[in-house]
Short mmCIF file of C-alpha atoms in Angstrom, two decimals:
data_model
loop_
_atom_site.label_atom_id
_atom_site.label_comp_id
_atom_site.label_asym_id
_atom_site.label_seq_id
_atom_site.Cartn_x
_atom_site.Cartn_y
_atom_site.Cartn_z
CA MET A 26 75.13 92.76 86.84
CA SER A 27 78.23 94.62 87.81
CA ALA A 28 79.38 94.46 91.43
CA VAL A 29 79.27 97.60 93.67
CA LEU A 30 82.50 98.97 93.53
CA PRO A 31 84.34 101.29 96.18
CA PRO A 32 84.49 104.88 95.39
CA ILE A 33 87.26 106.56 93.18
CA SER A 34 89.73 108.55 95.06
CA PRO A 35 92.27 110.61 93.28
CA VAL A 36 95.33 111.42 95.57
CA SER A 37 97.25 113.86 93.31
CA GLU A 38 97.93 114.81 89.84
CA ASP A 39 100.64 112.12 89.48
CA SER A 40 98.97 109.15 91.55
CA LEU A 41 95.41 107.69 91.51
CA LEU A 42 93.81 105.55 93.85
CA VAL A 43 90.86 103.26 92.43
CA GLY A 44 88.65 101.00 94.41
CA THR A 45 88.10 97.37 92.95
CA VAL A 46 86.25 94.52 94.55
CA HIS A 47 89.59 92.89 95.90
CA GLY A 48 91.15 96.17 97.15
CA THR A 49 92.43 99.36 96.35
CA VAL A 50 95.08 100.02 93.67
CA ARG A 51 97.37 102.91 92.81
CA GLY A 52 98.34 103.82 89.46
CA ALA A 53 100.12 106.63 87.79
CA ARG A 54 99.55 109.56 85.39
CA GLU A 55 101.79 109.03 82.30
CA ARG A 56 101.66 111.00 79.09
CA GLY A 57 98.47 112.37 79.82
CA VAL A 58 96.37 109.21 80.56
CA ALA A 59 96.10 107.04 83.89
CA VAL A 60 97.81 103.76 83.83
CA PHE A 61 97.41 100.58 86.20
CA ARG A 62 99.80 97.64 85.72
CA GLY A 63 99.74 94.27 87.28
CA ILE A 64 96.36 94.17 89.13
CA PRO A 65 95.62 90.52 90.09
CA TYR A 66 92.48 89.36 88.46
CA ALA A 67 92.79 85.61 89.81
CA ALA A 68 94.90 83.83 92.56
CA ALA A 69 98.51 82.86 91.62
CA PRO A 70 98.38 79.56 89.88
CA VAL A 71 101.03 77.97 91.94
CA GLY A 72 101.14 75.44 94.98
CA ALA A 73 97.72 73.70 95.36
CA ARG A 74 96.18 75.92 92.41
CA ARG A 75 98.62 74.89 90.04
CA PHE A 76 97.03 73.16 87.01
CA ARG A 77 93.63 74.11 88.30
CA ALA A 78 90.87 76.48 87.28
CA PRO A 79 91.56 80.12 88.22
CA GLU A 80 90.27 81.42 91.51
CA PRO A 81 89.56 84.75 92.77
CA PRO A 82 92.62 86.62 94.09
CA GLU A 83 92.82 87.02 98.03
CA PRO A 84 91.53 90.60 99.08
CA TRP A 85 94.30 93.09 100.15
CA GLU A 86 94.17 95.66 102.95
CA GLY A 87 95.45 99.17 102.36
CA VAL A 88 96.76 100.30 98.95
CA ARG A 89 98.49 98.09 96.16
CA ASP A 90 100.96 100.01 93.91
CA THR A 91 100.12 98.90 90.38
CA VAL A 92 102.58 101.18 88.52
CA ALA A 93 105.00 98.39 87.27
CA PHE A 94 104.05 95.45 84.97
CA GLY A 95 103.30 92.14 86.94
CA PRO A 96 105.01 88.83 86.62
CA THR A 97 104.56 87.02 83.36
CA ALA A 98 103.71 83.31 82.80
CA PRO A 99 106.42 80.95 82.54
CA LYS A 100 107.95 80.91 79.01
CA ARG A 101 111.12 80.93 76.83
CA PRO A 102 112.17 83.71 74.37
CA TYR A 103 111.57 82.96 70.86
CA SER A 104 113.96 80.96 68.99
CA PRO A 105 116.79 82.95 66.93
CA PRO A 106 116.44 84.59 64.66
CA LEU A 107 112.58 85.43 65.74
CA ASP A 108 113.85 86.74 69.14
CA ARG A 109 115.32 89.89 67.30
CA LEU A 110 111.92 90.49 65.82
CA LEU A 111 109.53 89.46 68.61
CA PRO A 112 110.96 90.67 71.96
CA ASP A 113 109.25 89.03 74.82
CA PRO A 114 109.82 90.44 78.18
CA ASP A 115 110.12 88.31 81.19
CA VAL A 116 109.17 89.44 84.71
CA ALA A 117 109.71 87.25 87.68
CA GLY A 118 107.12 86.13 90.24
CA ASP A 119 104.18 83.73 90.51
CA ASP A 120 101.22 86.16 90.19
CA TRP A 121 101.07 85.64 86.62
CA LEU A 122 97.37 86.43 86.20
CA ASN A 123 97.21 89.87 86.18
CA LEU A 124 96.34 92.64 83.89
CA ASN A 125 96.89 96.45 83.03
CA VAL A 126 94.61 99.11 82.39
CA TRP A 127 94.78 102.55 80.33
CA THR A 128 92.21 105.14 80.80
CA PRO A 129 91.61 108.70 80.00
CA SER A 130 90.41 109.22 83.76
CA PRO A 131 89.10 106.94 86.30
CA ALA A 132 86.85 109.86 86.97
CA ALA A 133 84.98 109.27 83.33
CA THR A 134 82.09 107.01 82.81
CA GLY A 135 80.88 104.91 80.19
CA LEU A 136 83.85 104.96 77.85
CA PRO A 137 84.40 101.82 75.50
CA VAL A 138 86.55 99.23 76.59
CA LEU A 139 89.17 97.09 74.53
CA VAL A 140 90.50 94.07 76.04
CA TRP A 141 93.54 92.77 74.52
CA ILE A 142 94.62 89.30 74.45
CA HIS A 143 98.28 88.56 73.09
CA GLY A 144 99.24 86.10 70.60
CA GLY A 145 102.62 83.78 70.75
CA SER A 146 101.46 80.43 69.75
CA LEU A 147 100.15 79.63 73.30
CA LEU A 148 103.89 79.43 74.30
CA HIS A 149 105.06 83.02 74.17
CA GLY A 150 103.86 86.54 74.86
CA SER A 151 102.52 88.70 77.60
CA SER A 152 100.65 91.78 78.34
CA SER A 153 103.96 93.78 79.06
CA VAL A 154 105.16 93.67 75.18
CA PRO A 155 105.81 97.27 74.78
CA LEU A 156 104.02 97.40 71.35
CA TYR A 157 100.86 96.67 73.54
CA ASP A 158 101.19 100.01 75.33
CA GLY A 159 97.56 101.19 75.66
CA THR A 160 98.35 105.07 75.63
CA ALA A 161 97.09 105.79 72.09
CA PHE A 162 93.76 104.15 72.87
CA ALA A 163 93.16 105.89 76.16
CA ARG A 164 94.10 109.18 74.34
CA ASP A 165 91.49 108.49 71.97
CA GLY A 166 88.80 107.97 74.39
CA VAL A 167 88.93 103.95 74.92
CA VAL A 168 89.79 102.11 78.22
CA LEU A 169 92.65 99.45 77.03
CA VAL A 170 92.88 96.56 79.09
CA SER A 171 95.82 93.90 78.40
CA VAL A 172 95.84 90.35 80.29
CA ASN A 173 98.39 87.69 80.96
CA TYR A 174 97.15 84.12 80.87
CA ARG A 175 98.76 80.96 81.64
CA LEU A 176 100.95 79.47 78.76
CA GLY A 177 102.25 76.09 77.41
CA ILE A 178 101.73 72.93 79.54
CA GLU A 179 100.72 75.20 82.45
CA GLY A 180 97.82 76.73 80.47
CA PHE A 181 97.14 74.19 77.50
CA GLY A 182 98.30 70.75 78.73
CA VAL A 183 96.00 68.08 78.56
CA PHE A 184 95.48 66.04 81.62
CA PRO A 185 93.27 63.27 82.98
CA ASP A 186 93.28 64.97 86.38
CA ALA A 187 92.79 68.63 85.64
CA PRO A 188 90.53 70.84 83.54
CA ALA A 189 91.49 71.28 80.05
CA ASN A 190 91.87 75.07 78.71
CA ARG A 191 93.05 76.54 81.56
CA GLY A 192 94.57 79.59 79.86
CA LEU A 193 91.22 80.01 78.20
CA LEU A 194 89.58 79.65 81.70
CA ASP A 195 91.90 82.48 82.69
CA GLN A 196 90.78 84.91 80.11
CA VAL A 197 87.25 84.22 81.16
CA ALA A 198 88.26 84.95 84.66
CA ALA A 199 89.84 88.37 83.42
CA LEU A 200 86.78 89.34 81.30
CA THR A 201 84.71 88.89 84.44
CA TRP A 202 86.97 90.73 86.29
CA VAL A 203 86.50 93.76 83.62
CA ARG A 204 82.79 93.25 84.06
CA ASP A 205 82.88 93.71 87.71
CA ASN A 206 85.40 96.38 88.05
CA ILE A 207 86.14 98.44 84.68
CA ALA A 208 83.46 101.10 85.73
CA ALA A 209 85.82 102.22 88.41
CA PHE A 210 88.10 103.17 85.75
CA GLY A 211 85.63 105.03 83.31
CA GLY A 212 84.81 101.92 81.29
CA ASP A 213 81.22 100.66 80.31
CA PRO A 214 81.09 97.19 81.42
CA ASP A 215 78.19 96.77 78.56
CA LEU A 216 80.63 98.28 75.96
CA VAL A 217 83.54 95.74 75.95
CA THR A 218 85.42 94.81 72.74
CA VAL A 219 87.76 91.75 72.92
CA CYS A 220 90.49 91.75 70.62
CA GLY A 221 93.56 89.52 69.99
CA GLU A 222 96.14 88.64 67.63
CA SER A 223 97.29 85.25 66.25
CA ALA A 224 96.88 82.73 69.32
CA GLY A 225 94.95 85.83 71.01
CA ALA A 226 92.52 85.72 68.19
CA ILE A 227 92.12 81.83 68.09
CA SER A 228 91.44 82.27 71.81
CA ILE A 229 88.63 84.50 71.02
CA ALA A 230 87.09 82.48 68.58
CA ALA A 231 86.95 79.82 71.16
CA LEU A 232 85.38 82.40 73.45
CA LEU A 233 82.83 83.40 70.89
CA ALA A 234 81.63 79.71 70.84
CA ALA A 235 81.92 79.26 75.06
CA PRO A 236 78.50 79.76 76.42
CA ARG A 237 80.26 80.62 79.89
CA ALA A 238 81.70 83.79 77.93
CA GLU A 239 78.34 84.93 76.54
CA GLY A 240 77.38 88.36 77.74
CA LEU A 241 81.21 89.31 78.78
CA PHE A 242 81.83 91.43 75.39
CA ARG A 243 79.75 92.80 72.79
CA ARG A 244 82.27 92.84 70.26
CA ALA A 245 85.27 91.01 68.83
CA VAL A 246 88.19 91.47 66.75
CA LEU A 247 90.35 88.56 65.38
CA GLN A 248 93.64 89.61 63.90
CA SER A 249 95.71 86.96 61.99
CA GLY A 250 93.71 83.99 63.95
CA ALA A 251 90.94 81.78 62.84
CA PRO A 252 88.81 79.21 64.75
CA ASN A 253 90.68 76.34 65.65
CA ALA A 254 90.64 73.46 68.24
CA LEU A 255 91.50 69.93 68.67
CA SER A 256 89.81 66.93 70.41
CA PRO A 257 91.50 66.01 73.75
CA ALA A 258 92.96 62.87 72.29
CA ALA A 259 94.59 64.70 69.62
CA ALA A 260 95.80 67.57 71.69
CA ARG A 261 97.36 65.31 74.42
CA ARG A 262 100.28 64.24 72.19
CA THR A 263 102.33 67.43 73.03
CA THR A 264 101.60 66.83 76.83
CA GLU A 265 102.65 62.97 76.54
CA LEU A 266 105.76 63.81 74.71
CA ILE A 267 106.96 66.13 77.44
CA ALA A 268 106.07 63.84 80.15
CA LYS A 269 107.79 61.14 78.50
CA ARG A 270 110.89 63.19 78.19
CA LEU A 271 110.95 63.96 81.73
CA GLY A 272 110.41 60.15 82.52
CA VAL A 273 107.15 60.71 84.38
CA ALA A 274 103.26 59.80 83.91
CA ALA A 275 101.56 62.56 81.80
CA THR A 276 99.16 63.68 84.70
CA ALA A 277 98.84 67.09 86.45
CA ALA A 278 99.84 65.09 89.81
CA ALA A 279 102.91 63.92 88.17
CA LEU A 280 104.21 66.96 86.50
CA ALA A 281 103.31 69.33 89.48
CA SER A 282 106.44 67.45 91.13
CA VAL A 283 108.62 68.42 88.54
CA ASP A 284 111.02 71.35 88.85
CA PRO A 285 109.39 74.28 86.83
CA LYS A 286 112.57 75.11 85.09
CA ALA A 287 113.14 71.64 84.00
CA LEU A 288 109.40 71.32 82.74
CA LEU A 289 110.05 74.75 80.88
CA ALA A 290 113.01 73.06 79.22
CA ALA A 291 111.36 69.83 78.11
CA GLN A 292 108.67 72.02 76.78
CA THR A 293 110.84 74.06 74.53
CA GLU A 294 112.76 70.97 73.32
CA VAL A 295 109.66 69.14 72.39
CA THR A 296 108.05 72.15 70.81
CA SER A 297 110.88 73.66 69.00
CA GLY A 298 111.29 73.26 65.20
CA GLY A 299 107.72 73.86 64.05
CA SER A 300 105.60 76.88 63.17
CA PRO A 301 101.72 77.82 62.83
CA LEU A 302 102.24 77.18 59.25
CA THR A 303 104.46 74.25 58.83
CA GLY A 304 103.02 72.41 62.03
CA GLY A 305 105.02 70.45 64.71
CA ASN A 306 104.16 69.97 68.32
CA ALA A 307 102.17 72.47 69.82
CA PHE A 308 99.48 73.33 72.18
CA GLN A 309 95.99 73.77 71.11
CA ILE A 310 92.76 75.09 72.54
CA VAL A 311 90.68 71.63 73.06
CA VAL A 312 86.89 70.96 72.66
CA ASP A 313 86.31 69.66 76.22
CA GLY A 314 82.81 69.34 76.35
CA ASP A 315 82.72 71.73 79.37
CA LEU A 316 84.04 75.33 78.68
CA LEU A 317 84.10 74.54 75.05
CA PRO A 318 81.65 72.18 74.10
CA ARG A 319 81.88 71.93 70.40
CA ASP A 320 84.50 72.88 67.48
CA PRO A 321 84.12 76.74 67.33
CA LEU A 322 84.32 76.92 63.80
CA GLU A 323 81.33 74.54 63.74
CA ALA A 324 79.56 76.81 66.13
CA LEU A 325 80.22 79.89 64.45
CA LEU A 326 79.04 78.53 61.16
CA ASP A 327 75.91 77.53 62.87
CA GLY A 328 75.54 80.93 64.13
CA ALA A 329 76.73 81.00 67.62
CA ALA A 330 77.63 84.57 68.67
CA SER A 331 75.50 85.92 66.00
CA GLY A 332 74.60 89.10 67.79
CA VAL A 333 78.38 90.07 68.66
CA ASP A 334 79.88 92.63 66.18
CA LEU A 335 83.06 91.10 64.41
CA LEU A 336 86.16 92.61 62.96
CA MET A 337 88.29 90.01 61.13
CA GLY A 338 91.42 90.13 59.03
CA SER A 339 94.81 88.95 58.27
CA ASN A 340 98.23 90.05 56.52
CA SER A 341 98.67 89.30 53.11
CA GLU A 342 102.05 87.55 53.43
CA GLU A 343 101.73 86.28 56.92
CA TYR A 344 103.73 83.13 56.20
CA ARG A 345 107.02 85.64 55.61
CA LEU A 346 107.65 85.85 59.44
CA TRP A 347 108.60 82.23 59.63
CA PHE A 348 109.70 81.28 56.13
CA VAL A 349 112.05 84.62 55.52
CA PRO A 350 114.43 84.53 58.32
CA SER A 351 114.74 80.57 58.39
CA GLY A 352 115.43 80.81 54.50
CA LEU A 353 112.50 78.39 53.73
CA THR A 354 111.22 80.75 50.87
CA GLU A 355 114.79 79.92 49.13
CA ARG A 356 115.52 76.46 49.97
CA LEU A 357 112.24 74.72 49.87
CA SER A 358 112.48 72.42 46.71
CA ARG A 359 109.73 71.42 44.54
CA THR A 360 109.58 67.94 45.84
CA LYS A 361 108.93 69.09 49.43
CA LEU A 362 106.25 71.43 48.09
CA ARG A 363 104.51 68.57 46.49
CA LEU A 364 104.80 66.53 49.88
CA ALA A 365 103.65 69.36 51.74
CA LEU A 366 100.42 69.87 49.44
CA LEU A 367 99.77 66.18 49.66
CA LYS A 368 100.15 66.33 53.24
CA PHE A 369 97.49 68.87 53.56
CA GLY A 370 95.35 67.54 50.93
CA VAL A 371 95.50 70.80 48.78
CA PRO A 372 93.44 70.17 45.51
CA GLY A 373 96.04 70.29 42.36
CA ALA A 374 93.69 72.78 40.64
CA THR A 375 94.00 75.19 43.67
CA GLU A 376 97.64 74.74 43.41
CA ARG A 377 97.76 75.80 39.73
CA THR A 378 95.52 78.76 40.29
CA TYR A 379 97.88 79.97 42.78
CA ARG A 380 100.98 79.10 40.62
CA ALA A 381 99.54 80.89 37.63
CA ASN A 382 99.10 83.98 39.49
CA ARG A 383 102.49 83.96 41.06
CA PRO A 384 104.60 83.10 38.35
CA ASP A 385 107.76 84.23 39.70
CA ALA A 386 107.19 82.73 43.13
CA THR A 387 109.85 80.04 44.61
CA PRO A 388 108.46 76.95 45.81
CA GLY A 389 108.50 78.31 49.24
CA GLU A 390 106.68 81.46 48.50
CA LEU A 391 103.81 79.45 46.81
CA LEU A 392 103.68 77.09 49.80
CA GLY A 393 103.24 80.16 52.19
CA ALA A 394 100.77 81.73 49.91
CA LEU A 395 98.67 78.72 50.14
CA ALA A 396 99.20 78.05 53.85
CA THR A 397 98.30 81.53 54.57
CA ASP A 398 95.01 81.27 52.84
CA LEU A 399 94.15 77.84 54.05
CA LEU A 400 94.91 78.67 57.67
CA LEU A 401 93.34 82.08 57.82
CA ARG A 402 91.60 83.82 54.73
CA VAL A 403 89.41 80.80 53.95
CA PRO A 404 88.05 80.19 57.59
CA LEU A 405 87.46 83.83 58.04
CA ASN A 406 85.56 84.28 54.84
CA ARG A 407 83.75 81.15 55.58
CA VAL A 408 82.62 82.71 59.08
CA ALA A 409 81.72 85.87 57.32
CA ASP A 410 79.56 84.30 54.71
CA ALA A 411 77.77 82.58 57.43
CA ARG A 412 77.02 85.62 59.33
CA ALA A 413 75.94 87.74 56.57
CA GLY A 414 72.52 89.48 57.72
CA ALA A 415 73.38 88.70 61.38
CA PRO A 416 72.31 90.77 64.05
CA GLY A 417 76.19 91.42 64.79
CA GLY A 418 77.61 93.22 61.84
CA THR A 419 80.71 91.50 60.23
CA ARG A 420 83.83 93.39 58.83
CA LEU A 421 86.87 92.05 56.97
CA TYR A 422 90.28 93.68 56.51
CA GLU A 423 93.33 92.76 54.78
CA PHE A 424 96.85 94.47 55.96
CA GLY A 425 99.38 94.43 53.12
CA TRP A 426 102.04 97.21 53.78
CA PRO A 427 105.29 95.55 53.34
CA SER A 428 108.22 95.77 55.71
CA PRO A 429 111.55 96.32 53.97
CA VAL A 430 113.19 94.68 56.99
CA LEU A 431 114.92 91.18 55.96
CA GLY A 432 112.26 91.19 52.96
CA LEU A 433 109.62 90.10 55.28
CA GLY A 434 106.93 92.03 53.44
CA ALA A 435 103.22 91.96 54.90
CA CYS A 436 104.06 89.48 57.74
CA HIS A 437 102.23 88.19 60.63
CA ALA A 438 102.35 90.62 63.71
CA LEU A 439 103.42 93.36 61.48
CA GLU A 440 100.08 95.43 61.95
CA ILE A 441 100.35 95.19 65.73
CA ALA A 442 102.08 98.32 65.97
CA PHE A 443 99.65 100.35 63.46
CA VAL A 444 96.66 99.13 65.34
CA PHE A 445 98.33 100.62 68.77
CA ASP A 446 99.81 103.36 67.11
CA THR A 447 103.20 102.36 68.61
CA LEU A 448 105.41 102.83 65.65
CA ASP A 449 108.03 104.94 67.23
CA HIS A 450 108.89 102.34 69.88
CA PRO A 451 112.49 100.60 69.08
CA ASP A 452 110.79 97.06 69.13
CA ALA A 453 108.40 98.34 66.39
CA VAL A 454 111.30 99.63 64.16
CA ALA A 455 112.67 96.12 64.57
CA LEU A 456 109.94 94.90 62.33
CA THR A 457 108.99 97.87 60.39
CA GLY A 458 112.01 99.56 59.73
CA PRO A 459 112.39 103.48 60.47
CA ASP A 460 110.20 104.71 57.79
CA ALA A 461 106.91 102.94 58.20
CA PRO A 462 103.98 105.40 57.36
CA GLN A 463 102.31 107.15 60.46
CA GLY A 464 99.42 107.90 58.01
CA LEU A 465 98.50 103.98 57.86
CA ALA A 466 98.81 103.89 61.70
CA ASP A 467 96.57 106.56 62.07
CA ALA A 468 93.92 104.93 59.72
CA MET A 469 94.20 101.46 61.34
CA HIS A 470 94.23 102.69 64.86
CA THR A 471 91.09 105.11 64.17
CA ALA A 472 89.30 102.09 62.71
CA TRP A 473 89.57 100.14 65.80
CA VAL A 474 88.71 103.00 67.95
CA ARG A 475 85.52 103.34 66.03
CA PHE A 476 84.89 99.60 66.17
CA ALA A 477 85.32 99.50 69.91
CA ALA A 478 83.06 102.68 70.12
CA THR A 479 80.39 101.86 67.75
CA GLY A 480 80.47 98.61 65.94
CA ASP A 481 81.42 100.50 62.74
CA PRO A 482 85.10 100.60 61.68
CA GLY A 483 84.57 102.93 58.85
CA TRP A 484 83.51 100.61 55.74
CA PRO A 485 80.30 98.28 54.93
CA ALA A 486 79.34 95.25 56.72
CA TRP A 487 79.83 92.03 54.95
CA ASP A 488 77.45 91.20 52.37
CA ALA A 489 77.03 89.25 49.02
CA SER A 490 79.39 92.07 47.47
CA ARG A 491 82.28 91.02 49.94
CA PRO A 492 83.81 94.21 50.95
CA VAL A 493 87.24 94.03 52.46
CA MET A 494 89.26 97.19 53.83
CA GLY A 495 92.70 96.91 52.32
CA PHE A 496 95.30 98.60 54.67
CA GLY A 497 98.37 98.72 52.27
CA PRO A 498 100.59 101.10 50.35
CA GLY A 499 99.09 104.28 49.93
CA ALA A 500 95.79 105.07 51.27
CA PRO A 501 93.39 102.67 52.60
CA ALA A 502 91.04 101.21 49.99
CA LEU A 503 87.86 99.17 49.91
CA VAL A 504 87.91 96.26 47.53
CA ARG A 505 85.25 93.79 46.75
CA ALA A 506 85.32 90.08 46.31
CA PRO A 507 89.25 90.26 46.49
CA ARG A 508 91.13 87.35 44.95
CA ASP A 509 87.68 85.49 44.49
CA GLU A 510 89.40 82.80 41.79
CA GLU A 511 91.58 81.89 44.50
CA LEU A 512 89.00 81.69 47.29
CA ARG A 513 86.41 79.46 44.85
CA GLY A 514 89.75 77.09 44.40
CA TRP A 515 89.16 75.96 48.10
CA ALA A 516 85.62 74.97 47.77
CA PRO A 517 86.02 71.44 47.31
CA TYR A 518 88.79 71.33 49.89
CA ARG A 519 88.31 68.29 52.44
CA GLY A 520 91.92 68.16 53.92
CA LYS A 521 92.73 68.49 57.46
CA ARG A 522 93.00 72.20 58.90
#
């Protein structure tokens, strides 16, 4: 049940006061909507609270100004050349566990709510990335909430003396805040959609399998991220390597005594050099037996969250964000391709099918296509197949518009500015170029608005005909059983995901 909230008290046309369960906040009107930034949903995770589960923020007296983005979790910028394509603002301060709200009006009632969980490999990103501006959603009648959560070793390091999945616990705390406060901003706490991209989508897949998150959202959107988690023993390796580099024990108590800047530097050194497709030392969500009692993919295949409406999809050339700027598409040899396919246990028949469908592909492009499908399309299709006929509807999409910038094509993260209708921002242009089709943004953004409001983005639910909405060049088009031959090639796959 939602908490009893203080009344809304508009002050003027340019400034708004809203009461929350922890105190009153002041936002501002911008471009026709009301915006509140940097609202704390949990106490600062520093000092005695570091490496612990999130705790409620201290209530405050008077009015708290919430017109500027709050502090971001400790992180480093993306390594070149991705730093030019994926700007990642850094805001100093300790109160990282904050969120932002865009609403048509706090005086409204019963509006659908979309909660955005950012991506960034659990190492990068924040809610203050300009492409995540929620103005267009609020303009179109949806309350948009974007959240920060702990990253890297702070949020996902695995210790014997601290709870696992602290960043995921932060997300649960943020969704609990939404349940208890969003009515004061015009939203309906029973009409919440949680939406995320990349690591944000992987997080949401875990939340779908987490009993503690049940009832906190009605719908979910997974963009370019599939269910994935490791055992604590497997996930602990990155933590141990960082501790070894620093010369301390791999415990929360030992690492809490390390200078935060030194810890961040060691984290960057240990995790650099890999990618979500090629692997490397990374942080992962953990099957901890508490928040996440079982592997999220297995849970979803067995019917977990069957009543939650799902919208899932990926981009047709996800791999090009990592492979093209680094030159891997051109420099990968056939020998290294063979070794990579052996490492992942890709069936020879599957490789031959992909090669026949892409006769002009370089070894790097072939590896990228296989990795994209292995890590995204295959598990998302498996989840959709398992949910066919479930109470919650399941819709799939594929984004295929190719960016001309650096030959990135329909790469990872490209769809975000289309979903948020922020193509005109300079950060979007850096990835899309100056002539991205506004009509495609209108179509995608409208579909997400419709899904948040009704559960129906505008195309049929998944069934035996396997409908997929394609957002590519030209008008969006529904296709059925796309690339079925390639999907069938993965049926005997028994390799490591």
